[in-house]
Each structure stands twice: as C-alpha cells, then as structure tokens.
Coordinates of C-alpha atoms and ligand atoms in Angstrom, one line a residue:
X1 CA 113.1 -46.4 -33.6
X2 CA 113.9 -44.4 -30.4
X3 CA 111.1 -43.3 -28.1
X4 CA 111.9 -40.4 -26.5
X5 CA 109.8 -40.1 -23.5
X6 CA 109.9 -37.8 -20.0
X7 CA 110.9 -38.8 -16.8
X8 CA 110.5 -37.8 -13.5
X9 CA 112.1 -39.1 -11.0
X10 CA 110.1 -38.0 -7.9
X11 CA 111.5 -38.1 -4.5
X12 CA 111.9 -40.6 -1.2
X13 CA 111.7 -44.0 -3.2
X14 CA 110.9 -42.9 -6.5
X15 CA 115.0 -42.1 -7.7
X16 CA 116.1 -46.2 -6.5
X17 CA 113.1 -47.6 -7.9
X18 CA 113.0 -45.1 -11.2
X19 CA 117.1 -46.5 -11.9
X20 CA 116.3 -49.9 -11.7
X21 CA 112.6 -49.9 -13.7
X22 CA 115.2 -48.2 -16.7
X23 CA 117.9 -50.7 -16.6
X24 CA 115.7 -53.2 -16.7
X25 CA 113.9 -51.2 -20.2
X26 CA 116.9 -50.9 -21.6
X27 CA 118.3 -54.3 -21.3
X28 CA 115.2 -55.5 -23.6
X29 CA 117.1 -53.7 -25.9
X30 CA 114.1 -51.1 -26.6
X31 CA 116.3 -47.5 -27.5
X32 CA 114.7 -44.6 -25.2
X33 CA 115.9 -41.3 -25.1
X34 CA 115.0 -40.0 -21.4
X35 CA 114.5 -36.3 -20.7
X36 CA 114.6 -35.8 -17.0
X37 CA 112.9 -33.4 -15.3
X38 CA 112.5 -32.6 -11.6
X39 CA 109.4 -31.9 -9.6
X40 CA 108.2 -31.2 -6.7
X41 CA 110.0 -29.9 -3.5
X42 CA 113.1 -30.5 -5.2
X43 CA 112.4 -28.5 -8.7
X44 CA 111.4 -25.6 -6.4
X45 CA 114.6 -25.7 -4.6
X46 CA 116.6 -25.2 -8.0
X47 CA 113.9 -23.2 -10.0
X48 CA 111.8 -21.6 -7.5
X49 CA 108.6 -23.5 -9.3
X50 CA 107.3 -26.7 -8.5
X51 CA 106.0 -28.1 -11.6
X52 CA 109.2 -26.3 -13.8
X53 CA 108.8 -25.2 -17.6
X54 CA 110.8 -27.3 -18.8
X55 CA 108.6 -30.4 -17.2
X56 CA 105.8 -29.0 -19.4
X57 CA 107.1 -28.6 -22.0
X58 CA 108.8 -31.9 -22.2
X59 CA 105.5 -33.5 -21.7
X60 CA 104.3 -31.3 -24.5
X61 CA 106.6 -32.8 -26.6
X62 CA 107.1 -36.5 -25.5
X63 CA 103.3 -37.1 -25.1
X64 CA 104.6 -40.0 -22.6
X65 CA 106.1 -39.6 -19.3
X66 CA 107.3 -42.4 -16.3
X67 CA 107.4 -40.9 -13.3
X68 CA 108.3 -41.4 -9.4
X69 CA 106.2 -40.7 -6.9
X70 CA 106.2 -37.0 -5.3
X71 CA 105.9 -36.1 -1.8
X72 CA 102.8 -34.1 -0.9
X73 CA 103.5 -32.3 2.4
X74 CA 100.3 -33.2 5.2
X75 CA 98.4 -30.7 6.7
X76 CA 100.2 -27.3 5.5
X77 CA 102.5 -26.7 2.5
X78 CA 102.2 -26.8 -1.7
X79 CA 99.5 -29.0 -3.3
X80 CA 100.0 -32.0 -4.5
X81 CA 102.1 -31.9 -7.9
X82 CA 100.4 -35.3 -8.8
X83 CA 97.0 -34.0 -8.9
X84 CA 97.9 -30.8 -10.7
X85 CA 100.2 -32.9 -13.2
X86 CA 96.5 -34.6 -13.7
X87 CA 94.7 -31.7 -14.2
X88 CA 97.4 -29.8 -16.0
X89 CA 97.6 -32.3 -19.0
X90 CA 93.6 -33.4 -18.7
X91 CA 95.0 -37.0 -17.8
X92 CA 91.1 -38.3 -17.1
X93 CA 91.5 -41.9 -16.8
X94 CA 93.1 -43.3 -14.2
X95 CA 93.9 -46.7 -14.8
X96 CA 94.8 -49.5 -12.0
X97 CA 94.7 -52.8 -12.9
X98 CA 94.9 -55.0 -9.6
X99 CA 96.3 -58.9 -10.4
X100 CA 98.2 -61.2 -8.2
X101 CA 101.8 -62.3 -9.1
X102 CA 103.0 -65.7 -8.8
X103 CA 103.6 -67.1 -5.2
X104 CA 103.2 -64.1 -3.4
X105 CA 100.8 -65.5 0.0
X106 CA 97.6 -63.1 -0.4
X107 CA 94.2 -63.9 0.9
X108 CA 93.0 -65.0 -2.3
X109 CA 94.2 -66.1 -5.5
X110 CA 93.8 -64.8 -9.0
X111 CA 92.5 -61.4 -8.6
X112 CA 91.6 -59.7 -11.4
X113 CA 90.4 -56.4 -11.4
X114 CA 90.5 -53.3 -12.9
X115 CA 90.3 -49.7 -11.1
X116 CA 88.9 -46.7 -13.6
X117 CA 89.4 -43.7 -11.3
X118 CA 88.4 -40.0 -12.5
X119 CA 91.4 -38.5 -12.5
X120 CA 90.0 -33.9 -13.0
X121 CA 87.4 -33.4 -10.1
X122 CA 85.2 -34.7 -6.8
X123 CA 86.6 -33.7 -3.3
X124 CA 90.7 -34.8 -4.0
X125 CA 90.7 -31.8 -6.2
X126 CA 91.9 -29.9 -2.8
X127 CA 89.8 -26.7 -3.5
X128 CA 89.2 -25.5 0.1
X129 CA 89.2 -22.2 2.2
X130 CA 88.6 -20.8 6.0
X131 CA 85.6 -19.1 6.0
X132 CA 85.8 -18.1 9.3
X133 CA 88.6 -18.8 11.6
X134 CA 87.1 -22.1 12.8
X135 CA 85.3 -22.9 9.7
X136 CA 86.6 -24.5 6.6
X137 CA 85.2 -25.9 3.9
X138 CA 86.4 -28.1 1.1
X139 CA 84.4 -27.9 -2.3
X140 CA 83.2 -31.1 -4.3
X141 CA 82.7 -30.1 -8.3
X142 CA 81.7 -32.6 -10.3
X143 CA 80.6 -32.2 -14.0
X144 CA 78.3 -34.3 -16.4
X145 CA 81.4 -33.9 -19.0
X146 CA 83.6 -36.0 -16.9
X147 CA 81.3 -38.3 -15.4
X148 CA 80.3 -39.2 -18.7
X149 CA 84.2 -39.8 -20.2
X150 CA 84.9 -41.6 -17.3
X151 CA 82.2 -44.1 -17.4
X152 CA 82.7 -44.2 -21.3
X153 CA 86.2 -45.1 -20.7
X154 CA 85.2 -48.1 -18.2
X155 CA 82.6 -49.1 -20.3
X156 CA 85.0 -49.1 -23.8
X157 CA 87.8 -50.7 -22.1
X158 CA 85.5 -53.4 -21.0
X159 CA 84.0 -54.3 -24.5
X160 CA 87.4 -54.0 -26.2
X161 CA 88.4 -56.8 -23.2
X162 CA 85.9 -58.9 -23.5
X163 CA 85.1 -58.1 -19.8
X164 CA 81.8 -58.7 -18.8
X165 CA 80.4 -56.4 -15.9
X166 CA 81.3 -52.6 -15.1
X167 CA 80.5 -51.6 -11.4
X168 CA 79.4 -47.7 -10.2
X169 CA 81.3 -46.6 -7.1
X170 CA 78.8 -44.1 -5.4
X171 CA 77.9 -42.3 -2.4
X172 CA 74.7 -41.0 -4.2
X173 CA 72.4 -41.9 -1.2
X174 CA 73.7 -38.9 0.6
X175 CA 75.3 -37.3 -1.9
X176 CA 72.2 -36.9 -3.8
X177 CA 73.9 -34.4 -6.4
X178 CA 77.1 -34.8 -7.0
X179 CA 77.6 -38.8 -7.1
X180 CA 74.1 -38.8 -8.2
X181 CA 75.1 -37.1 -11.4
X182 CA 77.7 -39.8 -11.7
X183 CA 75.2 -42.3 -11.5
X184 CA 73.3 -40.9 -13.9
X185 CA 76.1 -40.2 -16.3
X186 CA 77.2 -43.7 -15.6
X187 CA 73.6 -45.5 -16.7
X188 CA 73.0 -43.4 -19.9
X189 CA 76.7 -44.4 -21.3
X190 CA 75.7 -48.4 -19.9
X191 CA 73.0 -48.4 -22.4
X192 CA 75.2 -48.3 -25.1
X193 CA 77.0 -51.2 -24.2
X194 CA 74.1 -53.7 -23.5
X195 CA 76.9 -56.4 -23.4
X196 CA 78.2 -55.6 -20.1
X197 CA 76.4 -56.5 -17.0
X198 CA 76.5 -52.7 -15.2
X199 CA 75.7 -52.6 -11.4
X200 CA 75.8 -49.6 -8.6
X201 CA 77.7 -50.1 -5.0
X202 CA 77.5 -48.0 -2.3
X203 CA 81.8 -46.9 -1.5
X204 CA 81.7 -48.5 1.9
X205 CA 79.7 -51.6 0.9
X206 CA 82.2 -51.7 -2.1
X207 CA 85.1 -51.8 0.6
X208 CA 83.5 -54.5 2.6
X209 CA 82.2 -56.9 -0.4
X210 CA 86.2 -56.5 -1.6
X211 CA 87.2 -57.9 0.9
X212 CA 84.8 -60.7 1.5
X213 CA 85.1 -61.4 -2.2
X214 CA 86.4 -59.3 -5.0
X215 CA 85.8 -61.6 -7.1
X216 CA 82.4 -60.8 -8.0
X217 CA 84.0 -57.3 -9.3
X218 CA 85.2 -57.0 -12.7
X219 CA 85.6 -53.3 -13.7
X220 CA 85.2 -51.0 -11.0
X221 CA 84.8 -46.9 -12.2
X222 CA 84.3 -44.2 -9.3
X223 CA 85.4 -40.8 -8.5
X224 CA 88.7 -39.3 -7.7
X225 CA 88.5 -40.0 -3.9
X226 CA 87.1 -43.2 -3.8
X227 CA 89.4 -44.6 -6.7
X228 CA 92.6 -43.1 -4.1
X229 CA 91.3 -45.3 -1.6
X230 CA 89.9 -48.9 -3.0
X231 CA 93.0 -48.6 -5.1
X232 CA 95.2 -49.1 -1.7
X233 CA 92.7 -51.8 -0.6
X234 CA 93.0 -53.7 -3.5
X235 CA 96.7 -53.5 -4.0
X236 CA 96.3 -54.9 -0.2
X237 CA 94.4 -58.0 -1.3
X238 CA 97.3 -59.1 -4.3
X239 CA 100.0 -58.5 -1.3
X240 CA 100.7 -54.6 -1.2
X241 CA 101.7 -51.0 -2.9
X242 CA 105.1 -52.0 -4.2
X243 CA 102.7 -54.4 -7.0
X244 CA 100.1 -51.9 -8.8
X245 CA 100.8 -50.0 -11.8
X246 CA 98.6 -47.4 -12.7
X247 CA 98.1 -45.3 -16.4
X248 CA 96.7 -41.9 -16.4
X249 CA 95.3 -41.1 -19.4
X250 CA 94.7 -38.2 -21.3
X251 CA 93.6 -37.7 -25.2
X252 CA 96.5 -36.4 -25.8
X253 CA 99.8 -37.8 -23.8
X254 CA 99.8 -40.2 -20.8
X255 CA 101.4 -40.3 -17.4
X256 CA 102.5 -44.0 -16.3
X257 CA 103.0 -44.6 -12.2
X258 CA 102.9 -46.9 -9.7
X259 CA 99.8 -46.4 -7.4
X260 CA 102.2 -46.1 -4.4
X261 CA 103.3 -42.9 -2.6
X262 CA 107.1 -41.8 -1.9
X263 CA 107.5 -44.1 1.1
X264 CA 109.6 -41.7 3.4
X265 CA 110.2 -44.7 5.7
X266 CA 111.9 -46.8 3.6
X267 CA 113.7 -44.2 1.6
X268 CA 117.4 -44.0 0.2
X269 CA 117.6 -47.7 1.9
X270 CA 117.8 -49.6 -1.0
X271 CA 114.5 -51.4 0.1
X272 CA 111.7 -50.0 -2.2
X273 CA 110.1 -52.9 -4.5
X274 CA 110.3 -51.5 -7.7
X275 CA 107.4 -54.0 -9.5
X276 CA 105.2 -51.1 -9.4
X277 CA 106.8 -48.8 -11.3
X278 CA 107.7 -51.4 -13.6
X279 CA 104.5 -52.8 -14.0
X280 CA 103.2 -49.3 -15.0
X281 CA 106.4 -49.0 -17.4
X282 CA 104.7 -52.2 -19.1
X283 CA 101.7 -50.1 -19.4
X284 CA 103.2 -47.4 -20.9
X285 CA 105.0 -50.2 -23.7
X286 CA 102.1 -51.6 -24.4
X287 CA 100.4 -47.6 -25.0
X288 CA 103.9 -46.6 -27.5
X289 CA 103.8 -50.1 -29.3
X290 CA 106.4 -52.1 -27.6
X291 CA 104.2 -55.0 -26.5
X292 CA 107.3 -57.4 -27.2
X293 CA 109.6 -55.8 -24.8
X294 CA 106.6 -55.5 -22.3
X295 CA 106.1 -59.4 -22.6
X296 CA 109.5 -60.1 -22.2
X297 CA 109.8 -58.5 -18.9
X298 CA 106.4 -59.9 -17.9
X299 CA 107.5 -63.3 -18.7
X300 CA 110.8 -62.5 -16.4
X301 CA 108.3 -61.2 -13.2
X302 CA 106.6 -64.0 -13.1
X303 CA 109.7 -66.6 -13.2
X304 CA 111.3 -64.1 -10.5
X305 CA 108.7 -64.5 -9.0
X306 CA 109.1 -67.9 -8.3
X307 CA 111.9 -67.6 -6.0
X308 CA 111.7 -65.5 -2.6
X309 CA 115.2 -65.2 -2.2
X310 CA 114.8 -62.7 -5.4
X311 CA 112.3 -60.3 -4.0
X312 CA 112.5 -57.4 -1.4
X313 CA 111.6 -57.3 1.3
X314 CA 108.1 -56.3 1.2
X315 CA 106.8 -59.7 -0.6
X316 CA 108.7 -61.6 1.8
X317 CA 112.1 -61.9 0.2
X318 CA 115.6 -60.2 1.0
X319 CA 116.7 -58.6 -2.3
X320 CA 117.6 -55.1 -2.4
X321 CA 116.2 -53.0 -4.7
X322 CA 119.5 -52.9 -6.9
X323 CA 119.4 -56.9 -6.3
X324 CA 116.1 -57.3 -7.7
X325 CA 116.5 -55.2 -10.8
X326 CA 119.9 -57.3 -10.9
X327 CA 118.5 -61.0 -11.2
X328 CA 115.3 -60.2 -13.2
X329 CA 118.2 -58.6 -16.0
X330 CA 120.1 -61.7 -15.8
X331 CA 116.4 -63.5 -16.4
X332 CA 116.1 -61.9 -19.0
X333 CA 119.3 -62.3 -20.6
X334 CA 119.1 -66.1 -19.9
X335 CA 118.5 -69.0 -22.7
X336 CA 115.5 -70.2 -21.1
X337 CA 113.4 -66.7 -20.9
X338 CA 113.1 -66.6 -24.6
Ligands
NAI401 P1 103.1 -44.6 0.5 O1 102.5 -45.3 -0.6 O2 104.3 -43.8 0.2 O3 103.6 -45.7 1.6 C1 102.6 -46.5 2.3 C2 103.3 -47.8 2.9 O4 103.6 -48.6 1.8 C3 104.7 -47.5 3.5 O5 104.8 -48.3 4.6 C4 105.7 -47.8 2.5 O6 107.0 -48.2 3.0 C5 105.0 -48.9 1.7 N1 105.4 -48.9 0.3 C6 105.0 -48.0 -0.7 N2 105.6 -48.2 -1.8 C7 106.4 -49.3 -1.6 C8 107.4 -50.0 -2.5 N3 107.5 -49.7 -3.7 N4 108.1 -51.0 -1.9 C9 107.9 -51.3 -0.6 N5 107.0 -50.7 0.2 C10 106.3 -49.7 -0.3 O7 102.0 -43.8 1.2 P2 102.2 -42.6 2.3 O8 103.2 -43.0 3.3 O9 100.8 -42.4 2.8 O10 102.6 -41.3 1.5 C11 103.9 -40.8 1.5 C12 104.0 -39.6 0.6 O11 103.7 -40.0 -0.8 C13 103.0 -38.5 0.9 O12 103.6 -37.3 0.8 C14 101.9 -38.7 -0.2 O13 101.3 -37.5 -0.5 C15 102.8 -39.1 -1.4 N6 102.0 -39.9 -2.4 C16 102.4 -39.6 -3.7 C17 101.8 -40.3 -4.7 C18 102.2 -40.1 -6.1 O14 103.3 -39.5 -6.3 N7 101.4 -40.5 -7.1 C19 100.7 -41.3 -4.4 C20 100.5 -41.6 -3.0 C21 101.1 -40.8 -2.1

C-alpha cells in the first residue's frame, strides 16, 4: 500500500531536517507518495498567498501532512501560518509527548509526560486591534465546545493509556471567566472517568513544580498559550527543542511537527537535530497504521543514541544533520537492529 501524504517543508531548518526525517521513512521500506507544498513567506513569493490552494487542497485529500516549521515574522508582518493551518483544518489536539532519550545528560531521568494543548482559541489566537493610537488590545475567546473536546481528549487518551492522573493548566484565579470555564469544562468531562486521578495547577506554579519535579505530572491539558510555553520548558528538562514531536489533531486529518520553531540561527548550516521532526513522523506512523516501521526507527534512536559521536550538535555530539540521518540509516539497515 502507498500512503500518499502532504508535506511541507517550512523554511530556516525545516527543508535539512524535512530531507533527512524522509530518507530515513523510506529506508524502512514504507512506500509514500509525497505532495509538496510550500507555505509561508516563501508560497507568497511564488503565489502571492501564504497558505496556497493547492496546500489545502492537498490536505483535503491526504488527510495527513509532515511539516517544517514556518517562520512567523515578530512584531509586524503576516500571522502565523501555523496557527491558521490549526484553525483552518479544526486540528484541536495538540499533542506533545515529552520523554528522555537514552544518554542524553538532563536534569532528571525518565520523564514521562504528555502535553494536551488546545490547539482553536485563548490569547495565541492573535485577534488584536489599536483602539486608539496608544491603546491596543488583544482578545481572549474561549468556548465551552472546546474546552470540553480538549479535556475529553486528555481524559480519553489517558484511559486508553492506562495513565493514571490528568492535570488542569489554569489561570482561573484571575481569569475568573475565561480559564474558569475551562475548569469547569475540565471537571464535568473528569467525572466520567472516575479512574484518573484529575487535579488543577495554577500556570506559574505548574512551571515551577516542573521543574522541581515533573514527575508528579502525568497528563498535563491547558490552553493554547500556556501549552506554547510549558511545552518549551519541558522539552528543556529531556535536553532541548531538537527532541519533541508534537501531533495536531483534528477529526478529520492530522498535522504531525516537531514542537520547535524555524531556528534562523542555525539555518542552511547543516546543524539542525532532526529527532523532532522524526519523532513526530513516528507519530504520524503510528496514526496511518505503520506501527512496524515506527518501531523500527525507534529501536534505531535509541541505539544511536548510545553513541555521541552520532548526534548533532545540540545533544552534545558533532554529527551533521546529513551525518545523523546517515548512521541511523545504516542502523537500520544493520543485522543487529532487527
Ligand atoms: P526556535 O524553536 O526556532 O529556536 C529556539 C532555539 O532552539 C534556537 O537556539 C534554535 O537554534 C534551537 N533549536 C530549535 N530547533 C532545533 C533543532 N531541531 N536542532 C537544534 N537546535 C534547535 O524558536 P524561535 O527562535 O523562538 O523562533 C524562530 C521562528 O520559528 C519564529 O518565526 C517563530 O514564529 C517560528 N516558530 C514556528 C513554529 C512552527 O512552525 N510550528 C513553532 C515555533 C516557532
């Protein structure tokens, strides 16, 4: 069977980490048919639109895209293509699973934690305007319809898991409305699942008990903003951005992406670690029924990660990002990974 399935590129890292996360798919062998698409700065250049037709309607179609990350100019310019990507194709759930990988020096060991972040609404949906010259403000909308599927989806993914507690990510002491209808959303859905421990932390208390210890935290589920930020944190506790993969998940197609941005400092350098993106390409094997091939490559991350001569830079080795994608092929291709 061929899967055919979209792919974006992105821009700054995301083209040298994209080549190598599909050589390293198609040596397991797995037949894909890719239908590339640009976005972002770059689509607009060629086709005057950021987020093209033909992008759309490939995703239409495929149901399944891997993509790069996209640059999101700071202060001024377009909005981010990510976020309307998000919204665009109702992609809800975003899903970060957080986990060390072997011999990488972190502050602590076997992290394992899962990040549900709502994906539609709260403050990182950008909606803003001057009201005066002077005066801005920047709106926060948040609905009982998506607080609700985003705690469901914590609190299902848990049972079906056998994980045992799911953690609220709040603000609702002076947010009273918005995260307070969160919370609320958030304890009617946890009676359902009377299973799962369920317990409510204040955002900057979260932040603070992470990093003391994470690991009384199983599943963590939170709005839009927060989930941007403790995602970073935690991918800074299991030794940094070029490791977490992250879903986003719609009920009808998905969107699979490392957590990390575009890295304009490392870019065209042949530097990027490109573990991210491929741990998010397991993701999306595991969502289209390739759990083999997923496993196989797993299983080959975790002996290259034995040896730090192997890695990039970023986790303490000197491998390229070609290099990398280079030795974890030949892993895979050797006697002893089988
Ligand atoms: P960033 O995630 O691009 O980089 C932060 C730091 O992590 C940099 O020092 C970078 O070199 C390092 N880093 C990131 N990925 C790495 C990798 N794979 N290997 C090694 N090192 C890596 O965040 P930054 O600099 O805040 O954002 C840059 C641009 O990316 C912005 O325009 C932002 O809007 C965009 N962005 C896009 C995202 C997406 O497409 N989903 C997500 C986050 C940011």
């Amino acid at each position: 069977m061929t899967h055919t399935i979209t792919l974006i590129p992105g821009d700054g890292i995301g083209p040298e980490v994209m080549h190598a996360v599909v050589r390293i798919l198609t040596a397991t062998g797995v037949k894909f048919e890719w239908e590339t698409v640009l976005a972002g700065a770059e689509a607009f250049e060629k086709y005057r639109e950021y987020i093209p037709k033909a992008l759309t309607e490939s995703i239409e179609r495929t149901r399944v895209a891997l993509k790069g990350p996209i640059t999101t100019p700071v202060g001024e310019g377009f909005a981010s293509i990510n976020v309307q990507l998000r919204k665009q194709f109702d992609l809800y759930a975003n899903f970060r699973p957080v986990r060390n990988l072997p011999h990488i020096p972190t502050r602590y060991p076997d992290i394992d934690l899962i990040i549900v972040r709502e994906n539609t609404e709260g403050l990182y949906s950008g909606l803003e305007h001057e009201v005066v010259p002077g005066v801005v403000e920047s709106l926060k909308v948040m609905t009982e319809k998506a607080c609700t599927r985003i705690a469901r989806f914590a609190f299902e993914y848990a049972r079906k898991n056998q994980r045992k507690k799911v953690h609220a990510v709040h603000k609702a002491n002076i947010m009273k409305l918005s995260d307070g209808l969160f919370l609320r959303c958030s304890r009617k859905v946890a009676q359902e699942f009377a299973e799962i421990t369920y317990g409510e932390h204040i955002v900057d208390n979260t932040c603070m008990q992470l990093v003391m210890n994470p690991y009384q935290y199983d599943v963590l589920v939170m709005e839009n903003l927060y989930g941007d930020i403790i995602s970073d944190l935690c991918a800074g506790l299991v030794g940094g951005l070029g490791l977490v993969p992250s879903a986003n998940l719609g009920d009808h197609c998905a969107i699979f992406e490392a957590v990390h941005g575009s890295a304009p400092d490392i870019a065209g350098q042949n530097l990027a670690n490109p573990t991210a993106l491929l741990r998010s390409a397991l993701l999306m094997l595991r969502h289209i029924g390739e759990a083999k091939a997923a496993l196989q490559i797993r299983n080959a991350l975790e002996v290259i990660y034995r040896h730090r001569d192997k890695l990039t830079r970023d986790v303490g080795g000197k491998a390229g990002t070609s290099e990398f994608a280079d030795e974890l092929i030949a892993e895979m291709n050797s006697p002893t990974s089988h």
